[in-house]
Amino acid sequence: FTDVRGDESITYRVAKVKYSTGDEVIWLAENLRTTKYPDGTDLSASNYEYWNAPSDLSAELQKAYGKYYSIKLVDKIAPKGWKVPTSEEYKLLLNEAILTGGSVDVLKHKTYWNWSGNASEDANAWGIGLVPGGFVKWTGADGKVESYNSSDNNCYLLARDLSNKVVLFSDWGMNNEKTLYYPDSWGGAPVRLIYVGE
């Protein structure tokens, strides 16, 4: 998918996942990296509409983690034909992964997930490529990306229906409790999208 916003053009991988219901859902398979609204006007970093990935990361990881968007933009960041998922849509994705036989590794990026040892043979089998990119808990002077690139593998994402919370895909939650968590956030998080166009 090529996302054109004014003079900015970014091409993303997508993944088509066939659910147990027979439905096929197309997911953006990378974290959003735009610095513009869908109409091409600039997002403002100084007004905390987005944050960059931490500068201590490699350029490759900064690209994988994308930008961190304010929870206030959850209804304003998706281009035409796409939407920010709800917490229930993320939960459904996890449940479908669990149905594969319990291996949720199908959702995790083969390179950027922090595997203990080598990546699982099921790693990223669906092409979704979740990464442990952290989130921004606070806005203003306290706003900084936290819980990123850590061995506990916390993948935070914005959800369309949550207020002052984000979705958390964690190793512990996915593998042991078979659930997602919803930590408080007044800042923001990376964004994935679901295709709703024709």
Short mmCIF file of C-alpha atoms in Angstrom, two decimals:
data_model
loop_
_atom_site.label_atom_id
_atom_site.label_comp_id
_atom_site.label_asym_id
_atom_site.label_seq_id
_atom_site.Cartn_x
_atom_site.Cartn_y
_atom_site.Cartn_z
CA PHE A 1 0.00 0.00 0.00
CA THR A 2 1.39 3.38 -1.01
CA ASP A 3 0.18 6.14 1.31
CA VAL A 4 0.37 9.52 -0.44
CA ARG A 5 -0.11 12.59 1.75
CA GLY A 6 0.75 15.82 -0.04
CA ASP A 7 4.43 15.62 -1.04
CA GLU A 8 5.03 12.56 1.17
CA SER A 9 4.75 9.05 -0.26
CA ILE A 10 5.44 5.95 1.87
CA THR A 11 4.96 2.36 0.73
CA TYR A 12 4.04 -0.22 3.37
CA ARG A 13 3.74 -3.98 3.33
CA VAL A 14 0.28 -5.41 3.98
CA ALA A 15 -0.83 -8.83 5.19
CA LYS A 16 -4.06 -10.63 4.32
CA VAL A 17 -5.18 -12.89 7.16
CA LYS A 18 -7.94 -15.45 6.67
CA TYR A 19 -9.88 -15.88 9.92
CA SER A 20 -11.60 -19.06 11.09
CA THR A 21 -14.93 -17.44 10.10
CA GLY A 22 -13.77 -17.31 6.48
CA ASP A 23 -13.38 -13.53 6.58
CA GLU A 24 -10.21 -12.12 5.04
CA VAL A 25 -8.80 -9.06 6.78
CA ILE A 26 -6.05 -6.92 5.30
CA TRP A 27 -3.73 -5.42 7.92
CA LEU A 28 -1.03 -2.82 7.49
CA ALA A 29 1.99 -5.00 8.25
CA GLU A 30 4.24 -2.18 9.44
CA ASN A 31 3.87 0.64 11.96
CA LEU A 32 2.71 3.89 10.38
CA ARG A 33 5.55 6.38 9.71
CA THR A 34 3.80 9.42 8.30
CA THR A 35 4.37 12.95 9.62
CA LYS A 36 1.26 14.29 7.89
CA TYR A 37 -2.50 14.18 8.18
CA PRO A 38 -4.30 12.34 5.35
CA ASP A 39 -4.94 15.70 3.60
CA GLY A 40 -1.19 16.37 3.43
CA THR A 41 -0.94 19.02 6.16
CA ASP A 42 1.89 18.56 8.65
CA LEU A 43 1.51 16.91 12.03
CA SER A 44 3.18 18.89 14.80
CA ALA A 45 5.85 17.26 16.95
CA SER A 46 6.14 20.42 19.06
CA ASN A 47 2.41 20.20 19.89
CA TYR A 48 2.77 16.50 20.78
CA GLU A 49 0.74 15.19 17.87
CA TYR A 50 3.49 12.64 17.29
CA TRP A 51 6.85 11.54 18.66
CA ASN A 52 9.83 10.09 16.83
CA ALA A 53 11.31 6.73 17.71
CA PRO A 54 14.15 7.03 20.25
CA SER A 55 17.40 8.31 18.75
CA ASP A 56 19.48 5.61 20.47
CA LEU A 57 18.01 3.04 18.09
CA SER A 58 19.47 2.08 14.72
CA ALA A 59 17.88 3.66 11.65
CA GLU A 60 16.44 0.22 10.84
CA LEU A 61 14.71 -0.06 14.23
CA GLN A 62 13.49 3.54 14.06
CA LYS A 63 11.80 2.67 10.77
CA ALA A 64 10.30 -0.53 12.22
CA TYR A 65 8.94 1.28 15.29
CA GLY A 66 7.57 4.12 13.15
CA LYS A 67 6.07 7.23 14.72
CA TYR A 68 4.12 7.42 17.98
CA TYR A 69 0.81 9.21 17.47
CA SER A 70 -1.21 11.07 20.05
CA ILE A 71 -4.29 9.23 21.25
CA LYS A 72 -6.16 12.44 20.31
CA LEU A 73 -5.48 11.65 16.63
CA VAL A 74 -6.97 8.16 16.68
CA ASP A 75 -9.84 9.21 14.39
CA LYS A 76 -7.75 11.56 12.26
CA ILE A 77 -4.67 9.60 11.16
CA ALA A 78 -6.00 6.84 8.87
CA PRO A 79 -6.08 7.50 5.12
CA LYS A 80 -9.19 6.89 3.03
CA GLY A 81 -10.03 3.20 2.81
CA TRP A 82 -8.31 2.35 6.12
CA LYS A 83 -9.16 2.54 9.81
CA VAL A 84 -7.42 2.30 13.16
CA PRO A 85 -8.56 -1.03 14.70
CA THR A 86 -10.68 -1.25 17.83
CA SER A 87 -9.48 -3.14 20.90
CA GLU A 88 -11.93 -5.91 19.93
CA GLU A 89 -10.37 -6.20 16.46
CA TYR A 90 -6.94 -6.60 18.05
CA LYS A 91 -8.39 -9.19 20.45
CA LEU A 92 -9.90 -11.07 17.50
CA LEU A 93 -6.50 -11.09 15.76
CA LEU A 94 -4.91 -12.57 18.89
CA ASN A 95 -7.68 -15.16 19.26
CA GLU A 96 -7.23 -16.23 15.63
CA ALA A 97 -3.48 -16.65 16.27
CA ILE A 98 -4.24 -18.78 19.34
CA LEU A 99 -6.48 -20.98 17.17
CA THR A 100 -3.45 -21.93 15.07
CA GLY A 101 -2.53 -24.35 17.83
CA GLY A 102 -1.53 -21.94 20.53
CA SER A 103 1.46 -20.39 18.77
CA VAL A 104 0.99 -16.64 18.75
CA ASP A 105 4.46 -16.36 17.20
CA VAL A 106 2.68 -16.00 13.84
CA LEU A 107 2.10 -12.35 14.82
CA LYS A 108 5.66 -11.48 15.93
CA HIS A 109 8.34 -9.96 13.72
CA LYS A 110 11.05 -12.48 12.94
CA THR A 111 13.92 -10.00 13.31
CA TYR A 112 12.74 -7.25 15.65
CA TRP A 113 10.95 -9.30 18.31
CA ASN A 114 13.39 -10.05 21.13
CA TRP A 115 13.54 -13.83 20.91
CA SER A 116 15.32 -15.80 23.61
CA GLY A 117 17.61 -17.64 21.23
CA ASN A 118 16.58 -18.12 17.62
CA ALA A 119 13.21 -17.00 16.29
CA SER A 120 10.47 -19.61 16.39
CA GLU A 121 9.73 -21.49 13.17
CA ASP A 122 6.25 -19.89 13.26
CA ALA A 123 7.66 -16.36 13.60
CA ASN A 124 5.77 -13.85 11.48
CA ALA A 125 4.04 -16.59 9.49
CA TRP A 126 1.10 -14.25 8.88
CA GLY A 127 3.32 -11.33 7.87
CA ILE A 128 1.87 -9.03 10.56
CA GLY A 129 5.30 -8.35 12.08
CA LEU A 130 4.49 -6.92 15.53
CA VAL A 131 7.47 -5.14 17.10
CA PRO A 132 8.19 -4.20 20.76
CA GLY A 133 8.25 -0.48 20.06
CA GLY A 134 7.03 0.95 23.38
CA PHE A 135 4.61 3.84 23.89
CA VAL A 136 4.37 7.40 25.22
CA LYS A 137 2.61 7.51 28.58
CA TRP A 138 2.59 11.28 29.12
CA THR A 139 2.38 14.36 26.94
CA GLY A 140 4.26 17.62 27.46
CA ALA A 141 7.73 17.76 28.94
CA ASP A 142 7.28 14.29 30.45
CA GLY A 143 6.41 12.75 27.09
CA LYS A 144 9.03 10.27 26.01
CA VAL A 145 8.98 6.82 24.49
CA GLU A 146 9.26 4.13 27.16
CA SER A 147 9.22 0.30 27.33
CA TYR A 148 10.79 -0.05 23.89
CA ASN A 149 13.27 -2.65 22.63
CA SER A 150 13.17 -4.49 25.95
CA SER A 151 13.43 -8.21 26.60
CA ASP A 152 9.85 -8.36 27.88
CA ASN A 153 8.55 -7.64 24.35
CA ASN A 154 5.79 -5.12 24.86
CA CYS A 155 4.07 -4.09 21.62
CA TYR A 156 1.77 -1.12 22.25
CA LEU A 157 -0.70 0.12 19.64
CA LEU A 158 -3.45 2.74 19.42
CA ALA A 159 -7.04 1.50 19.34
CA ARG A 160 -9.97 3.51 17.98
CA ASP A 161 -12.28 2.81 20.92
CA LEU A 162 -9.99 3.37 23.91
CA SER A 163 -9.79 6.62 25.84
CA ASN A 164 -6.47 7.30 27.63
CA LYS A 165 -5.41 3.69 27.12
CA VAL A 166 -3.50 1.68 24.52
CA VAL A 167 -3.48 -1.98 23.51
CA LEU A 168 -0.56 -4.09 24.74
CA PHE A 169 0.51 -7.33 23.04
CA SER A 170 3.00 -8.82 25.51
CA ASP A 171 4.74 -12.20 25.51
CA TRP A 172 3.28 -12.99 28.92
CA GLY A 173 -0.26 -11.99 28.06
CA MET A 174 -0.34 -13.67 24.65
CA ASN A 175 1.35 -16.92 25.70
CA ASN A 176 0.13 -17.43 29.27
CA GLU A 177 -3.10 -15.55 29.93
CA LYS A 178 -4.15 -15.58 26.25
CA THR A 179 -5.19 -11.96 26.46
CA LEU A 180 -4.24 -8.37 25.70
CA TYR A 181 -3.69 -5.66 28.29
CA TYR A 182 -4.84 -2.03 28.20
CA PRO A 183 -2.41 0.21 30.10
CA ASP A 184 -3.11 3.88 30.77
CA SER A 185 -1.66 6.39 28.34
CA TRP A 186 -2.19 10.13 27.96
CA GLY A 187 0.45 10.28 25.24
CA GLY A 188 0.39 7.92 22.30
CA ALA A 189 1.59 4.79 20.59
CA PRO A 190 2.39 3.32 17.18
CA VAL A 191 -0.46 2.75 14.73
CA ARG A 192 -1.53 -0.23 12.65
CA LEU A 193 -4.45 -0.08 10.22
CA ILE A 194 -7.14 -2.34 8.78
CA TYR A 195 -8.27 -1.97 5.17
CA VAL A 196 -11.95 -1.12 4.77
CA GLY A 197 -11.98 0.04 1.14
CA GLU A 198 -12.91 -1.88 -1.96
#
